[in-house]
PDB file of C-alpha atoms and ligand atoms in Angstrom:
ATOM      1  CA  MET A   1      -0.308   0.291   0.091  1.00  0.00           C
ATOM      2  CA  ALA A   2       1.225   3.130  -0.891  1.00  0.00           C
ATOM      3  CA  LYS A   3       2.632   5.485   2.035  1.00  0.00           C
ATOM      4  CA  SER A   4       0.894   8.754   2.419  1.00  0.00           C
ATOM      5  CA  LYS A   5       2.567  12.325   2.282  1.00  0.00           C
ATOM      6  CA  PHE A   6       2.176  12.396   6.208  1.00  0.00           C
ATOM      7  CA  GLU A   7       3.568   9.058   7.161  1.00  0.00           C
ATOM      8  CA  TYR A   8       7.222  10.509   7.357  1.00  0.00           C
ATOM      9  CA  VAL A   9       5.669  11.996  10.974  1.00  0.00           C
ATOM     10  CA  ARG A  10       6.759   8.834  12.637  1.00  0.00           C
ATOM     11  CA  SER A  11       9.652   9.004  12.397  1.00  0.00           C
ATOM     12  CA  PHE A  12       9.713  11.865  15.018  1.00  0.00           C
ATOM     13  CA  GLU A  13       8.846   9.474  17.702  1.00  0.00           C
ATOM     14  CA  THR A  14      11.932   8.464  19.898  1.00  0.00           C
ATOM     15  CA  ASP A  15      12.987   4.901  20.907  1.00  0.00           C
ATOM     16  CA  ASP A  16      12.497   4.556  24.874  1.00  0.00           C
ATOM     17  CA  THR A  17      12.960   0.882  24.943  1.00  0.00           C
ATOM     18  CA  CYS A  18      14.676  -0.424  28.205  1.00  0.00           C
ATOM     19  CA  LEU A  19      17.719  -1.730  28.209  1.00  0.00           C
ATOM     20  CA  ARG A  20      17.317  -6.056  28.824  1.00  0.00           C
ATOM     21  CA  ASN A  21      17.987  -7.688  32.027  1.00  0.00           C
ATOM     22  CA  CYS A  22      17.270  -5.448  33.789  1.00  0.00           C
ATOM     23  CA  TYR A  23      14.227  -4.635  36.241  1.00  0.00           C
ATOM     24  CA  ILE A  24      11.458  -2.093  34.796  1.00  0.00           C
ATOM     25  CA  VAL A  25      10.181  -0.147  38.077  1.00  0.00           C
ATOM     26  CA  VAL A  26       7.280   2.293  37.510  1.00  0.00           C
ATOM     27  CA  ARG A  27       6.355   4.383  40.399  1.00  0.00           C
ATOM     28  CA  LEU A  28       2.937   6.397  40.798  1.00  0.00           C
ATOM     29  CA  ASP A  29       2.202   8.899  43.421  1.00  0.00           C
ATOM     30  CA  GLY A  30      -1.165  10.558  44.125  1.00  0.00           C
ATOM     31  CA  ARG A  31      -1.048  14.936  42.050  1.00  0.00           C
ATOM     32  CA  ASN A  32      -1.146  16.803  45.621  1.00  0.00           C
ATOM     33  CA  PHE A  33      -2.106  14.180  47.694  1.00  0.00           C
ATOM     34  CA  HIS A  34      -1.878  16.871  50.980  1.00  0.00           C
ATOM     35  CA  LYS A  35      -4.710  18.516  49.733  1.00  0.00           C
ATOM     36  CA  PHE A  36      -7.045  15.406  48.555  1.00  0.00           C
ATOM     37  CA  SER A  37      -6.319  14.123  51.755  1.00  0.00           C
ATOM     38  CA  GLU A  38      -7.170  16.689  53.761  1.00  0.00           C
ATOM     39  CA  GLN A  39     -10.318  17.986  50.847  1.00  0.00           C
ATOM     40  CA  HIS A  40     -11.222  14.269  51.842  1.00  0.00           C
ATOM     41  CA  GLY A  41     -11.426  13.773  55.707  1.00  0.00           C
ATOM     42  CA  PHE A  42      -8.238  10.826  55.119  1.00  0.00           C
ATOM     43  CA  VAL A  43      -7.502  10.279  58.996  1.00  0.00           C
ATOM     44  CA  LYS A  44      -4.354  11.528  60.259  1.00  0.00           C
ATOM     45  CA  PRO A  45      -1.416  10.304  59.840  1.00  0.00           C
ATOM     46  CA  ASN A  46      -3.132   7.198  58.603  1.00  0.00           C
ATOM     47  CA  ASP A  47      -5.988   6.535  56.723  1.00  0.00           C
ATOM     48  CA  GLU A  48      -7.392   2.738  56.893  1.00  0.00           C
ATOM     49  CA  ARG A  49      -9.555   3.563  53.925  1.00  0.00           C
ATOM     50  CA  ALA A  50      -6.791   5.440  51.272  1.00  0.00           C
ATOM     51  CA  LEU A  51      -4.305   2.948  51.938  1.00  0.00           C
ATOM     52  CA  ALA A  52      -6.919  -0.165  51.638  1.00  0.00           C
ATOM     53  CA  LEU A  53      -8.168   1.944  47.868  1.00  0.00           C
ATOM     54  CA  MET A  54      -4.805   1.748  46.753  1.00  0.00           C
ATOM     55  CA  ARG A  55      -3.912  -1.957  47.773  1.00  0.00           C
ATOM     56  CA  ARG A  56      -7.092  -2.520  45.558  1.00  0.00           C
ATOM     57  CA  SER A  57      -5.968  -0.541  42.703  1.00  0.00           C
ATOM     58  CA  ALA A  58      -2.215  -2.427  43.078  1.00  0.00           C
ATOM     59  CA  GLY A  59      -3.997  -5.631  42.914  1.00  0.00           C
ATOM     60  CA  CYS A  60      -6.174  -4.636  40.055  1.00  0.00           C
ATOM     61  CA  VAL A  61      -2.676  -3.501  37.787  1.00  0.00           C
ATOM     62  CA  MET A  62      -1.060  -6.449  39.103  1.00  0.00           C
ATOM     63  CA  GLU A  63      -3.986  -8.450  37.450  1.00  0.00           C
ATOM     64  CA  GLN A  64      -4.817  -6.591  34.506  1.00  0.00           C
ATOM     65  CA  LEU A  65      -0.913  -5.811  33.051  1.00  0.00           C
ATOM     66  CA  ASP A  66       1.673  -8.558  32.470  1.00  0.00           C
ATOM     67  CA  ASP A  67       4.630  -8.850  33.915  1.00  0.00           C
ATOM     68  CA  VAL A  68       4.713  -7.412  37.608  1.00  0.00           C
ATOM     69  CA  CYS A  69       6.481  -9.375  39.797  1.00  0.00           C
ATOM     70  CA  VAL A  70       6.309  -7.461  43.121  1.00  0.00           C
ATOM     71  CA  ALA A  71       4.697  -3.839  43.833  1.00  0.00           C
ATOM     72  CA  TYR A  72       5.250  -2.103  47.051  1.00  0.00           C
ATOM     73  CA  GLY A  73       3.100   0.707  48.420  1.00  0.00           C
ATOM     74  CA  GLN A  74       2.750   3.582  51.151  1.00  0.00           C
ATOM     75  CA  SER A  75       1.462   6.267  51.748  1.00  0.00           C
ATOM     76  CA  ASP A  76      -0.101   8.128  48.511  1.00  0.00           C
ATOM     77  CA  GLU A  77       2.916   5.935  46.011  1.00  0.00           C
ATOM     78  CA  PHE A  78       2.678   2.688  44.588  1.00  0.00           C
ATOM     79  CA  SER A  79       5.950   1.128  43.184  1.00  0.00           C
ATOM     80  CA  PHE A  80       6.005  -1.712  40.635  1.00  0.00           C
ATOM     81  CA  VAL A  81       8.745  -3.679  39.534  1.00  0.00           C
ATOM     82  CA  PHE A  82       8.213  -5.459  35.920  1.00  0.00           C
ATOM     83  CA  LYS A  83      10.154  -9.026  36.047  1.00  0.00           C
ATOM     84  CA  ARG A  84      13.701  -8.556  34.102  1.00  0.00           C
ATOM     85  CA  SER A  85      12.781 -10.690  31.249  1.00  0.00           C
ATOM     86  CA  THR A  86       9.777  -9.122  30.182  1.00  0.00           C
ATOM     87  CA  ASN A  87       8.970  -8.421  26.843  1.00  0.00           C
ATOM     88  CA  TRP A  88       5.794  -6.758  27.082  1.00  0.00           C
ATOM     89  CA  PHE A  89       5.256  -3.934  24.878  1.00  0.00           C
ATOM     90  CA  LYS A  90       8.690  -4.707  23.794  1.00  0.00           C
ATOM     91  CA  ARG A  91       9.448  -2.974  27.053  1.00  0.00           C
ATOM     92  CA  ARG A  92       8.693   0.774  26.056  1.00  0.00           C
ATOM     93  CA  ALA A  93       8.994   2.911  29.162  1.00  0.00           C
ATOM     94  CA  SER A  94       6.204   5.252  27.853  1.00  0.00           C
ATOM     95  CA  LYS A  95       3.755   2.623  27.008  1.00  0.00           C
ATOM     96  CA  LEU A  96       4.413   0.755  30.936  1.00  0.00           C
ATOM     97  CA  MET A  97       4.213   3.399  32.599  1.00  0.00           C
ATOM     98  CA  THR A  98       1.158   4.680  31.087  1.00  0.00           C
ATOM     99  CA  HIS A  99      -1.065   1.437  31.627  1.00  0.00           C
ATOM    100  CA  VAL A 100       0.298   0.807  35.195  1.00  0.00           C
ATOM    101  CA  ALA A 101      -0.878   4.864  36.066  1.00  0.00           C
ATOM    102  CA  SER A 102      -4.107   4.569  34.191  1.00  0.00           C
ATOM    103  CA  GLN A 103      -5.091   1.357  35.183  1.00  0.00           C
ATOM    104  CA  PHE A 104      -4.663   2.331  38.813  1.00  0.00           C
ATOM    105  CA  SER A 105      -5.917   6.245  38.445  1.00  0.00           C
ATOM    106  CA  SER A 106      -9.158   4.585  36.780  1.00  0.00           C
ATOM    107  CA  SER A 107      -8.955   1.687  39.356  1.00  0.00           C
ATOM    108  CA  PHE A 108      -8.984   3.897  41.883  1.00  0.00           C
ATOM    109  CA  VAL A 109     -11.728   5.718  41.314  1.00  0.00           C
ATOM    110  CA  PHE A 110     -13.839   2.743  40.121  1.00  0.00           C
ATOM    111  CA  PHE A 111     -13.494   1.843  43.332  1.00  0.00           C
ATOM    112  CA  TRP A 112     -13.617   4.580  45.420  1.00  0.00           C
ATOM    113  CA  GLY A 113     -17.310   4.024  47.199  1.00  0.00           C
ATOM    114  CA  GLU A 114     -16.271   0.520  48.688  1.00  0.00           C
ATOM    115  CA  TYR A 115     -13.556   1.750  50.380  1.00  0.00           C
ATOM    116  CA  PHE A 116     -15.119   5.207  51.278  1.00  0.00           C
ATOM    117  CA  THR A 117     -18.840   4.824  52.184  1.00  0.00           C
ATOM    118  CA  HIS A 118     -20.324   8.238  53.352  1.00  0.00           C
ATOM    119  CA  GLN A 119     -17.600  10.095  51.624  1.00  0.00           C
ATOM    120  CA  PRO A 120     -17.698  11.480  47.857  1.00  0.00           C
ATOM    121  CA  LEU A 121     -14.859  11.628  45.443  1.00  0.00           C
ATOM    122  CA  LEU A 122     -14.522  15.305  45.155  1.00  0.00           C
ATOM    123  CA  TYR A 123     -12.481  15.389  41.929  1.00  0.00           C
ATOM    124  CA  PRO A 124     -10.815  13.701  40.133  1.00  0.00           C
ATOM    125  CA  PRO A 125      -7.457  12.482  41.061  1.00  0.00           C
ATOM    126  CA  SER A 126      -4.183  11.661  39.290  1.00  0.00           C
ATOM    127  CA  PHE A 127      -1.332  10.077  39.804  1.00  0.00           C
ATOM    128  CA  ASP A 128       2.136  10.635  38.643  1.00  0.00           C
ATOM    129  CA  GLY A 129       4.101   8.341  37.345  1.00  0.00           C
ATOM    130  CA  ARG A 130       8.575   7.242  36.704  1.00  0.00           C
ATOM    131  CA  VAL A 131      10.019   4.485  35.280  1.00  0.00           C
ATOM    132  CA  VAL A 132      13.875   3.132  36.709  1.00  0.00           C
ATOM    133  CA  LEU A 133      15.609   0.028  35.652  1.00  0.00           C
ATOM    134  CA  TYR A 134      17.670  -1.521  37.911  1.00  0.00           C
ATOM    135  CA  PRO A 135      20.373  -3.946  36.345  1.00  0.00           C
ATOM    136  CA  SER A 136      21.026  -6.610  39.531  1.00  0.00           C
ATOM    137  CA  ASN A 137      18.843  -8.397  42.485  1.00  0.00           C
ATOM    138  CA  ARG A 138      20.519  -5.830  45.007  1.00  0.00           C
ATOM    139  CA  ASN A 139      19.373  -2.826  42.986  1.00  0.00           C
ATOM    140  CA  LEU A 140      15.976  -4.177  42.915  1.00  0.00           C
ATOM    141  CA  ARG A 141      16.553  -4.955  46.157  1.00  0.00           C
ATOM    142  CA  ASP A 142      17.977  -1.361  47.705  1.00  0.00           C
ATOM    143  CA  TYR A 143      15.554   0.678  45.734  1.00  0.00           C
ATOM    144  CA  LEU A 144      12.682  -1.621  47.518  1.00  0.00           C
ATOM    145  CA  SER A 145      14.947  -1.237  50.960  1.00  0.00           C
ATOM    146  CA  TRP A 146      14.947   2.829  50.082  1.00  0.00           C
ATOM    147  CA  ARG A 147      11.001   3.318  49.774  1.00  0.00           C
ATOM    148  CA  GLN A 148      10.352   0.834  52.884  1.00  0.00           C
ATOM    149  CA  ALA A 149      13.271   3.636  54.451  1.00  0.00           C
ATOM    150  CA  ASP A 150      11.104   5.860  53.541  1.00  0.00           C
ATOM    151  CA  CYS A 151       7.572   4.800  55.019  1.00  0.00           C
ATOM    152  CA  HIS A 152       9.222   3.938  58.663  1.00  0.00           C
ATOM    153  CA  ILE A 153      10.849   7.440  58.638  1.00  0.00           C
ATOM    154  CA  ASN A 154       7.486   9.400  57.841  1.00  0.00           C
ATOM    155  CA  ASN A 155       5.453   7.122  59.464  1.00  0.00           C
ATOM    156  CA  GLN A 156       7.923   7.504  62.445  1.00  0.00           C
ATOM    157  CA  TYR A 157       7.549  11.580  62.601  1.00  0.00           C
ATOM    158  CA  ASN A 158       3.807  11.547  61.455  1.00  0.00           C
ATOM    159  CA  THR A 159       2.486   9.435  64.372  1.00  0.00           C
ATOM    160  CA  VAL A 160       4.211  11.562  67.065  1.00  0.00           C
ATOM    161  CA  PHE A 161       3.701  14.878  65.444  1.00  0.00           C
ATOM    162  CA  TRP A 162      -0.503  13.505  65.186  1.00  0.00           C
ATOM    163  CA  THR A 163      -0.226  12.445  69.033  1.00  0.00           C
ATOM    164  CA  LEU A 164       1.142  16.125  69.843  1.00  0.00           C
ATOM    165  CA  VAL A 165      -1.055  17.565  68.137  1.00  0.00           C
ATOM    166  CA  GLN A 166      -4.456  15.202  68.926  1.00  0.00           C
ATOM    167  CA  LYS A 167      -3.567  13.414  72.228  1.00  0.00           C
ATOM    168  CA  GLY A 168      -0.901  16.128  73.605  1.00  0.00           C
ATOM    169  CA  GLY A 169      -3.126  19.774  73.154  1.00  0.00           C
ATOM    170  CA  LEU A 170      -0.173  21.227  71.075  1.00  0.00           C
ATOM    171  CA  SER A 171      -0.806  23.539  67.813  1.00  0.00           C
ATOM    172  CA  THR A 172       0.876  22.211  64.934  1.00  0.00           C
ATOM    173  CA  THR A 173       3.607  24.851  64.973  1.00  0.00           C
ATOM    174  CA  GLN A 174       4.446  24.228  68.368  1.00  0.00           C
ATOM    175  CA  ALA A 175       4.556  20.139  67.679  1.00  0.00           C
ATOM    176  CA  GLU A 176       7.003  21.162  64.621  1.00  0.00           C
ATOM    177  CA  GLU A 177       8.643  22.611  67.260  1.00  0.00           C
ATOM    178  CA  ARG A 178       9.053  20.704  69.551  1.00  0.00           C
ATOM    179  CA  LEU A 179       9.650  17.839  67.138  1.00  0.00           C
ATOM    180  CA  LYS A 180      13.116  19.884  65.840  1.00  0.00           C
ATOM    181  CA  GLY A 181      16.553  18.160  65.398  1.00  0.00           C
ATOM    182  CA  THR A 182      14.962  14.901  67.633  1.00  0.00           C
ATOM    183  CA  VAL A 183      16.228  11.695  66.616  1.00  0.00           C
ATOM    184  CA  ALA A 184      14.370   8.389  66.196  1.00  0.00           C
ATOM    185  CA  ALA A 185      15.056   7.362  69.569  1.00  0.00           C
ATOM    186  CA  ASP A 186      13.974  10.920  71.214  1.00  0.00           C
ATOM    187  CA  LYS A 187      10.723  10.589  68.736  1.00  0.00           C
ATOM    188  CA  ASN A 188       9.840   6.391  70.549  1.00  0.00           C
ATOM    189  CA  GLU A 189      10.969   8.113  74.067  1.00  0.00           C
ATOM    190  CA  ILE A 190       8.347  11.279  73.876  1.00  0.00           C
ATOM    191  CA  LEU A 191       5.081   8.098  72.671  1.00  0.00           C
ATOM    192  CA  PHE A 192       6.420   6.297  75.422  1.00  0.00           C
ATOM    193  CA  SER A 193       7.013   8.342  78.093  1.00  0.00           C
ATOM    194  CA  GLU A 194       4.127  10.955  77.478  1.00  0.00           C
ATOM    195  CA  PHE A 195       1.779   9.087  75.444  1.00  0.00           C
ATOM    196  CA  ASN A 196       2.643   4.992  77.013  1.00  0.00           C
ATOM    197  CA  ILE A 197       2.429   4.079  73.403  1.00  0.00           C
ATOM    198  CA  ASN A 198       5.033   1.859  72.009  1.00  0.00           C
ATOM    199  CA  TYR A 199       6.095   2.334  68.066  1.00  0.00           C
ATOM    200  CA  ASN A 200       6.931  -0.570  67.678  1.00  0.00           C
ATOM    201  CA  ALA A 201       4.006  -1.907  68.960  1.00  0.00           C
ATOM    202  CA  GLU A 202       1.889   0.332  66.060  1.00  0.00           C
ATOM    203  CA  PRO A 203       0.425  -1.921  62.971  1.00  0.00           C
ATOM    204  CA  GLN A 204       3.057  -3.216  60.752  1.00  0.00           C
ATOM    205  CA  LEU A 205       0.983  -2.063  58.255  1.00  0.00           C
ATOM    206  CA  TYR A 206       1.709   1.667  59.088  1.00  0.00           C
ATOM    207  CA  ARG A 207       4.881   0.911  59.629  1.00  0.00           C
ATOM    208  CA  LYS A 208       6.359  -1.685  57.034  1.00  0.00           C
ATOM    209  CA  GLY A 209       3.718  -0.496  54.306  1.00  0.00           C
ATOM    210  CA  SER A 210       2.105  -3.218  51.430  1.00  0.00           C
ATOM    211  CA  THR A 211       3.549  -5.484  49.765  1.00  0.00           C
ATOM    212  CA  LEU A 212       1.931  -7.696  47.037  1.00  0.00           C
ATOM    213  CA  ILE A 213       3.198 -11.180  45.214  1.00  0.00           C
ATOM    214  CA  TRP A 214       1.816 -13.202  43.530  1.00  0.00           C
ATOM    215  CA  ASP A 215       1.132 -17.080  45.078  1.00  0.00           C
ATOM    216  CA  THR A 216      -0.448 -19.952  44.032  1.00  0.00           C
ATOM    217  CA  ALA A 217      -2.902 -21.654  45.499  1.00  0.00           C
ATOM    218  CA  GLU A 218      -5.596 -24.759  45.335  1.00  0.00           C
ATOM    219  CA  GLU A 219      -8.649 -24.364  44.624  1.00  0.00           C
ATOM    220  CA  VAL A 220     -10.844 -27.174  44.244  1.00  0.00           C
ATOM    221  CA  THR A 221     -14.267 -27.385  42.258  1.00  0.00           C
ATOM    222  CA  THR A 222     -16.712 -29.930  41.673  1.00  0.00           C
ATOM    223  CA  LYS A 223     -17.835 -30.147  38.266  1.00  0.00           C
ATOM    224  CA  LYS A 224     -20.467 -32.833  36.972  1.00  0.00           C
ATOM    225  CA  VAL A 225     -19.474 -35.531  34.606  1.00  0.00           C
ATOM    226  CA  LYS A 226     -21.781 -38.689  32.283  1.00  0.00           C
ATOM    227  CA  PRO A 227     -19.722 -41.538  31.484  1.00  0.00           C
ATOM    228  CA  ALA A 228     -21.232 -43.365  29.489  1.00  0.00           C
ATOM    229  CA  ASN A 229     -23.688 -45.518  30.080  1.00  0.00           C
ATOM    230  CA  GLN A 230     -23.137 -44.306  33.452  1.00  0.00           C
ATOM    231  CA  SER A 231     -24.954 -41.748  35.798  1.00  0.00           C
ATOM    232  CA  GLU A 232     -24.201 -38.367  36.701  1.00  0.00           C
ATOM    233  CA  ARG A 233     -21.758 -37.962  39.204  1.00  0.00           C
ATOM    234  CA  GLU A 234     -19.945 -35.535  40.480  1.00  0.00           C
ATOM    235  CA  VAL A 235     -16.162 -34.836  40.463  1.00  0.00           C
ATOM    236  CA  HIS A 236     -13.141 -32.671  42.584  1.00  0.00           C
ATOM    237  CA  VAL A 237     -11.440 -30.586  40.609  1.00  0.00           C
ATOM    238  CA  THR A 238      -7.700 -29.322  41.615  1.00  0.00           C
ATOM    239  CA  ARG A 239      -6.120 -26.425  40.109  1.00  0.00           C
ATOM    240  CA  THR A 240      -3.298 -24.007  41.121  1.00  0.00           C
ATOM    241  CA  ARG A 241      -4.011 -20.324  40.625  1.00  0.00           C
ATOM    242  CA  LYS A 242      -2.449 -17.190  40.920  1.00  0.00           C
ATOM    243  CA  LYS A 243      -3.446 -14.941  43.409  1.00  0.00           C
ATOM    244  CA  ILE A 244      -2.001 -11.924  45.062  1.00  0.00           C
ATOM    245  CA  THR A 245      -1.286 -11.806  48.466  1.00  0.00           C
ATOM    246  CA  THR A 246      -0.467  -9.170  50.621  1.00  0.00           C
ATOM    247  CA  HIS A 247       2.686  -8.804  53.253  1.00  0.00           C
ATOM    248  CA  HIS A 248       3.181  -6.174  55.352  1.00  0.00           C
ATOM    249  CA  CYS A 249       6.334  -7.023  56.979  1.00  0.00           C
ATOM    250  CA  ASP A 250       9.930  -6.002  56.645  1.00  0.00           C
ATOM    251  CA  ILE A 251      11.289  -6.813  53.017  1.00  0.00           C
ATOM    252  CA  ILE A 252      15.016  -4.710  53.858  1.00  0.00           C
ATOM    253  CA  GLY A 253      16.422  -8.247  55.420  1.00  0.00           C
ATOM    254  CA  SER A 254      16.757 -11.060  53.653  1.00  0.00           C
ATOM    255  CA  GLN A 255      14.099 -12.850  55.111  1.00  0.00           C
ATOM    256  CA  PHE A 256      11.423 -12.193  52.902  1.00  0.00           C
ATOM    257  CA  TRP A 257      13.326 -12.793  50.188  1.00  0.00           C
ATOM    258  CA  GLU A 258      14.216 -15.755  50.794  1.00  0.00           C
ATOM    259  CA  GLU A 259      10.521 -17.147  51.373  1.00  0.00           C
ATOM    260  CA  HIS A 260       9.875 -15.715  48.340  1.00  0.00           C
ATOM    261  CA  PRO A 261      12.503 -16.690  46.320  1.00  0.00           C
ATOM    262  CA  ASP A 262      10.657 -17.125  42.965  1.00  0.00           C
ATOM    263  CA  ILE A 263       9.581 -13.034  42.865  1.00  0.00           C
ATOM    264  CA  LEU A 264      13.317 -12.373  41.897  1.00  0.00           C
ATOM    265  CA  GLU A 265      15.252 -13.892  38.369  1.00  0.00           C
ATOM    266  CA  SER A 266      18.820 -14.075  39.282  1.00  0.00           C
ATOM    267  CA  ASP A 267      21.586 -12.241  38.695  1.00  0.00           C
TER     268      ASP A 267
HETATM  269  P1  DGT B   1       3.254  15.528  45.094  1.00  0.00           P
HETATM  270  O1  DGT B   1       3.194  14.457  45.475  1.00  0.00           O
HETATM  271  O2  DGT B   1       4.101  16.184  44.995  1.00  0.00           O
HETATM  272  O3  DGT B   1       1.878  16.289  44.294  1.00  0.00           O
HETATM  273  O4  DGT B   1       2.742  16.041  46.927  1.00  0.00           O
HETATM  274  P2  DGT B   1       1.921  15.546  47.517  1.00  0.00           P
HETATM  275  O5  DGT B   1       0.942  16.407  48.239  1.00  0.00           O
HETATM  276  O6  DGT B   1       1.190  14.241  47.094  1.00  0.00           O
HETATM  277  O7  DGT B   1       2.992  15.327  48.407  1.00  0.00           O
HETATM  278  P3  DGT B   1       3.579  13.618  49.030  1.00  0.00           P
HETATM  279  O8  DGT B   1       3.217  12.428  47.771  1.00  0.00           O
HETATM  280  O9  DGT B   1       5.172  13.901  49.303  1.00  0.00           O
HETATM  281  O10 DGT B   1       2.850  13.389  50.183  1.00  0.00           O
HETATM  282  C1  DGT B   1       1.789  12.522  50.562  1.00  0.00           C
HETATM  283  C2  DGT B   1       0.506  13.138  50.489  1.00  0.00           C
HETATM  284  O11 DGT B   1      -0.770  12.389  50.697  1.00  0.00           O
HETATM  285  C3  DGT B   1       0.759  13.785  52.284  1.00  0.00           C
HETATM  286  O12 DGT B   1       0.741  14.887  52.721  1.00  0.00           O
HETATM  287  C4  DGT B   1       0.232  13.373  53.335  1.00  0.00           C
HETATM  288  C5  DGT B   1      -0.877  12.546  52.551  1.00  0.00           C
HETATM  289  N1  DGT B   1      -0.819  10.987  53.378  1.00  0.00           N
HETATM  290  C6  DGT B   1      -0.804  10.317  51.995  1.00  0.00           C
HETATM  291  N2  DGT B   1      -1.369   9.322  52.959  1.00  0.00           N
HETATM  292  C7  DGT B   1      -2.464  10.048  53.950  1.00  0.00           C
HETATM  293  C8  DGT B   1      -3.451   9.418  54.924  1.00  0.00           C
HETATM  294  O13 DGT B   1      -3.558   7.667  55.301  1.00  0.00           O
HETATM  295  N3  DGT B   1      -3.412  10.122  55.946  1.00  0.00           N
HETATM  296  C9  DGT B   1      -3.397  11.657  55.751  1.00  0.00           C
HETATM  297  N4  DGT B   1      -4.085  12.098  56.427  1.00  0.00           N
HETATM  298  N5  DGT B   1      -2.759  11.417  54.754  1.00  0.00           N
HETATM  299  C10 DGT B   1      -2.002  11.034  54.073  1.00  0.00           C
HETATM  300 MG1   MG B   2       6.172  13.839  45.515  1.00  0.00          MG
HETATM  301 MG1   MG B   3       2.065  13.232  46.465  1.00  0.00          MG
HETATM  302 MG1   MG B   4       4.129  10.263  48.085  1.00  0.00          MG
HETATM  303 MG1   MG B   5      -4.497   2.041  19.606  1.00  0.00          MG
END
């Protein structure tokens, strides 16, 4: 077929194929969620509904898109790790990133009402996305460790900050002043000695974030069969199905990775 004279514009498209053998990480982050969380009455510092909705949307991304081997989320962000051997969309960064972002955003809106039963969605939220490549298992694990360490640092700060405000009667400015220059041990001490809160006993979900991986589960179904010349009977059929499991555990140390050796492909 003859090409139109306009065809040449295709050559303006640039190649954004991700380097082979690398893990492709797409990280999404809610746009201006400082305002979004205020306007939708998120509980401070952690809103169970919001975190559950984030996990639900991330699960939807894993189910609808190929080759995500692990996802990690906290606060208004989620990172999706594509298998290093993936050839989905020929490893084109823009395709991968935009599919993740739009599947996540539409899921977030689609499932909103299931989690925020009495809080209408006031305007359409959006998430930015970026792609980063990690060439080794060490680099990938360090990336995920970085996000989990960030979760811990922010959550510890926010927990003390909002305890000082909600239980200690301080203004937000006073709480900020009080925490200036404090290290982790000081923050734990304030929580413990003044409010009888043991930070390490706070929910793992808040302190560690959420890690989603694939697991296999045996599923037993009954099926009606009717062999020739015999009466109909029921048989049990066992099938192995892939399903997503959620973990709120430490992913910085080795234990999690040793318990789930199938997540990473060897270097
Ligand atoms: P950005 O990402 O540059 O567009 O701006 P933000 O405002 O989204 O900033 P970011 O992503 O650094 O911080 C996340 C904001 O979302 C932060 O202000 C706290 C809020 N947020 C996230 N999860 C919760 C939650 O469970 N409860 C409450 N109250 N706020 C939350
Ligand atoms: Mg940001
Ligand atoms: Mg944000
Ligand atoms: Mg964020
Ligand atoms: Mg098309």
